Coordinates of C-alpha atoms in Angstrom, one line a residue:
X538 CA -124.1 10.3 -23.4
X539 CA -126.7 10.3 -25.8
X540 CA -125.4 11.6 -30.1
X541 CA -128.8 14.6 -29.5
X542 CA -127.0 15.8 -26.0
X543 CA -123.7 15.3 -27.3
X544 CA -124.6 17.4 -30.7
X545 CA -126.1 19.7 -28.0
X546 CA -123.2 20.3 -26.4
X547 CA -120.9 20.6 -29.1
X548 CA -123.1 23.4 -30.3
X549 CA -123.1 25.6 -27.5
X550 CA -119.6 25.1 -26.9
X551 CA -118.9 25.7 -29.9
X552 CA -121.7 29.3 -30.1
X553 CA -119.5 30.1 -27.2
X554 CA -116.3 30.1 -29.7
X555 CA -117.9 32.0 -31.9
X556 CA -118.4 35.1 -29.3
X557 CA -114.9 34.5 -28.4
X558 CA -113.5 35.0 -31.9
X559 CA -116.3 37.7 -32.5
X560 CA -114.5 39.7 -29.1
X561 CA -111.1 39.6 -30.8
X562 CA -112.5 41.2 -35.0
X563 CA -111.7 37.0 -35.9
X564 CA -108.6 38.4 -35.6
X565 CA -106.1 37.9 -39.0
X566 CA -103.3 35.0 -38.9
X567 CA -100.6 35.2 -40.6
X568 CA -99.6 32.1 -40.9
X569 CA -101.0 28.6 -41.5
X570 CA -101.2 28.1 -37.3
X571 CA -103.2 24.1 -37.9
X572 CA -102.0 21.0 -38.7
X573 CA -103.4 20.3 -42.3
X574 CA -105.1 17.7 -41.1
X575 CA -107.1 18.9 -38.8
X576 CA -108.3 21.6 -40.8
X577 CA -108.3 21.9 -44.8
X578 CA -109.4 26.2 -44.6
X579 CA -105.8 28.3 -45.7
X580 CA -108.0 31.0 -44.5
X581 CA -106.0 34.1 -42.9
X582 CA -108.8 34.4 -39.6
X583 CA -109.8 32.5 -37.2
X584 CA -112.9 32.7 -39.0
X585 CA -112.7 30.9 -41.1
X586 CA -111.7 27.7 -39.3
X587 CA -114.8 28.4 -37.3
X588 CA -116.5 28.1 -40.5
X589 CA -115.3 24.7 -41.1
X590 CA -115.4 23.9 -37.8
X591 CA -119.6 24.9 -37.8
X592 CA -120.1 22.6 -41.0
X593 CA -117.7 20.0 -39.1
X594 CA -120.7 19.5 -36.6
X595 CA -123.4 20.6 -39.4
X596 CA -121.7 16.8 -40.7
X597 CA -121.9 15.6 -37.7
X598 CA -125.1 16.5 -38.0
X599 CA -126.6 14.4 -40.2
X600 CA -124.1 11.1 -39.8
X601 CA -126.3 10.8 -36.6
X602 CA -129.2 11.0 -37.8
X603 CA -128.4 8.8 -41.4
X604 CA -127.9 6.1 -38.0
X605 CA -123.4 6.0 -38.9
X606 CA -122.3 5.5 -35.2
X607 CA -117.6 5.1 -37.2
X608 CA -118.4 8.0 -38.5
X609 CA -120.2 10.0 -35.6
X610 CA -117.1 9.2 -33.2
X611 CA -114.5 10.4 -35.6
X612 CA -116.0 13.5 -36.5
X613 CA -117.0 14.4 -32.7
X614 CA -113.3 14.0 -32.0
X615 CA -112.3 16.2 -35.3
X616 CA -115.0 18.8 -34.0
X617 CA -113.4 18.2 -30.4
X618 CA -110.3 19.3 -31.4
X619 CA -110.5 21.7 -34.2
X620 CA -112.3 23.6 -31.0
X621 CA -109.3 23.1 -28.7
X622 CA -106.9 24.3 -31.5
X623 CA -109.2 27.8 -31.6
X624 CA -108.6 27.9 -27.5
X625 CA -104.8 27.2 -28.0
X626 CA -105.3 30.1 -30.8
X627 CA -106.9 32.6 -29.4
X628 CA -105.1 32.3 -26.3
X629 CA -101.8 32.6 -27.8
X630 CA -103.5 35.3 -30.3
X631 CA -103.2 37.4 -25.7
X632 CA -99.7 36.7 -26.3
X633 CA -99.0 37.5 -29.0
X634 CA -100.1 40.9 -29.4
X635 CA -98.3 41.8 -25.3
X636 CA -95.1 40.5 -26.4
X637 CA -92.6 43.3 -26.0
X638 CA -91.3 43.9 -29.7
X639 CA -88.0 43.4 -28.3
X640 CA -84.9 42.4 -30.9
X641 CA -84.7 38.6 -31.5
X642 CA -82.1 36.5 -31.1
X643 CA -81.5 34.8 -34.1
X644 CA -78.7 32.1 -33.3
X645 CA -80.3 31.3 -30.1
X646 CA -83.9 30.5 -32.2
X647 CA -82.1 28.6 -34.4
X648 CA -80.4 26.3 -31.6
X649 CA -84.2 25.9 -30.8
X650 CA -85.5 25.1 -34.0
X651 CA -82.5 22.4 -34.3
X652 CA -83.8 21.2 -30.1
X653 CA -87.3 21.2 -32.9
X654 CA -85.8 19.6 -35.4
X655 CA -84.3 16.7 -33.5
X656 CA -87.4 16.1 -31.7
X657 CA -89.6 15.2 -34.2
X658 CA -87.6 12.2 -36.1
X659 CA -86.7 11.4 -32.6
X660 CA -90.7 10.7 -32.7
X661 CA -90.8 10.0 -36.5
X662 CA -88.6 7.1 -35.3
X663 CA -90.5 5.8 -32.1
X664 CA -93.9 6.1 -34.4
X665 CA -92.7 4.3 -36.6
X666 CA -91.4 1.4 -34.4
X667 CA -95.3 1.4 -33.3
X668 CA -96.5 0.4 -36.2
X669 CA -93.5 -1.5 -36.9
X670 CA -95.5 -4.1 -33.4
X671 CA -99.7 -2.4 -34.5
X672 CA -101.2 -5.6 -35.1
X673 CA -104.9 -3.6 -35.5
X674 CA -105.8 -2.6 -38.4
X675 CA -107.5 1.1 -37.0
X676 CA -103.9 1.6 -34.1
X677 CA -102.1 0.9 -37.5
X678 CA -104.4 4.1 -39.8
X679 CA -104.4 6.3 -36.5
X680 CA -100.2 6.0 -36.1
X681 CA -100.1 6.2 -39.7
X682 CA -102.5 9.8 -39.7
X683 CA -99.6 10.8 -36.4
X684 CA -96.5 10.2 -38.7
X685 CA -98.0 12.4 -41.0
X686 CA -98.5 14.7 -39.3
X687 CA -95.5 14.4 -37.7
X688 CA -93.4 15.0 -41.2
X689 CA -95.3 17.7 -42.2
X690 CA -94.3 19.4 -38.5
X691 CA -90.6 18.4 -39.8
X692 CA -91.5 20.1 -42.9
X693 CA -91.5 23.0 -41.4
X694 CA -89.3 22.8 -39.1
X695 CA -86.5 22.8 -41.6
X696 CA -88.1 25.2 -44.0
X697 CA -88.4 28.1 -41.0
X698 CA -84.4 26.4 -40.2
X699 CA -83.7 27.6 -44.0
X700 CA -85.0 30.8 -43.7
X701 CA -82.3 31.2 -40.1
X702 CA -79.5 30.0 -41.9
X703 CA -80.2 33.0 -44.8
X704 CA -81.5 34.9 -42.7
X705 CA -77.8 35.1 -40.3
X706 CA -76.1 34.8 -43.4
X707 CA -77.5 37.8 -45.3
X708 CA -76.6 39.8 -41.5
X709 CA -72.8 37.8 -42.0
X710 CA -72.7 39.6 -44.7
X711 CA -74.1 43.1 -43.8
X712 CA -77.2 42.8 -45.9

């Protein structure tokens, strides 16, 4: 696909996404649901992240005009990933709003997060071993970015575990 066609297609899809976000009234998110490597925004509305995606499209257009093919490929992938993440978030917004307010079993959530922690640690170990065996510089960089993202997820998981353990402690003390 030619670069100008790529920009046209991505621009059209971004506009469609903007219409869907607008239709839902720019839903508020309680906390950032996106990886910090994907979005640098830390807003609490999907419109904030949509604005960053529009900026990525502008950077992509500029890179095409300058003939920077490596930058074009990277920005196109980033924009695609951003739009995919926003689409998933929109889909889950509907589920969150429709979910009944059933009481949560805090012990089940604790076990679930402990399982997440175990799987994230395993994924980090796997990526570390792949990184040690990587002979291509671009693959090594990609693995380093993935490891950094996994470590960020692990940190957030551990913070959630700490909060859950604190809630259990308070509940058991009768507070």
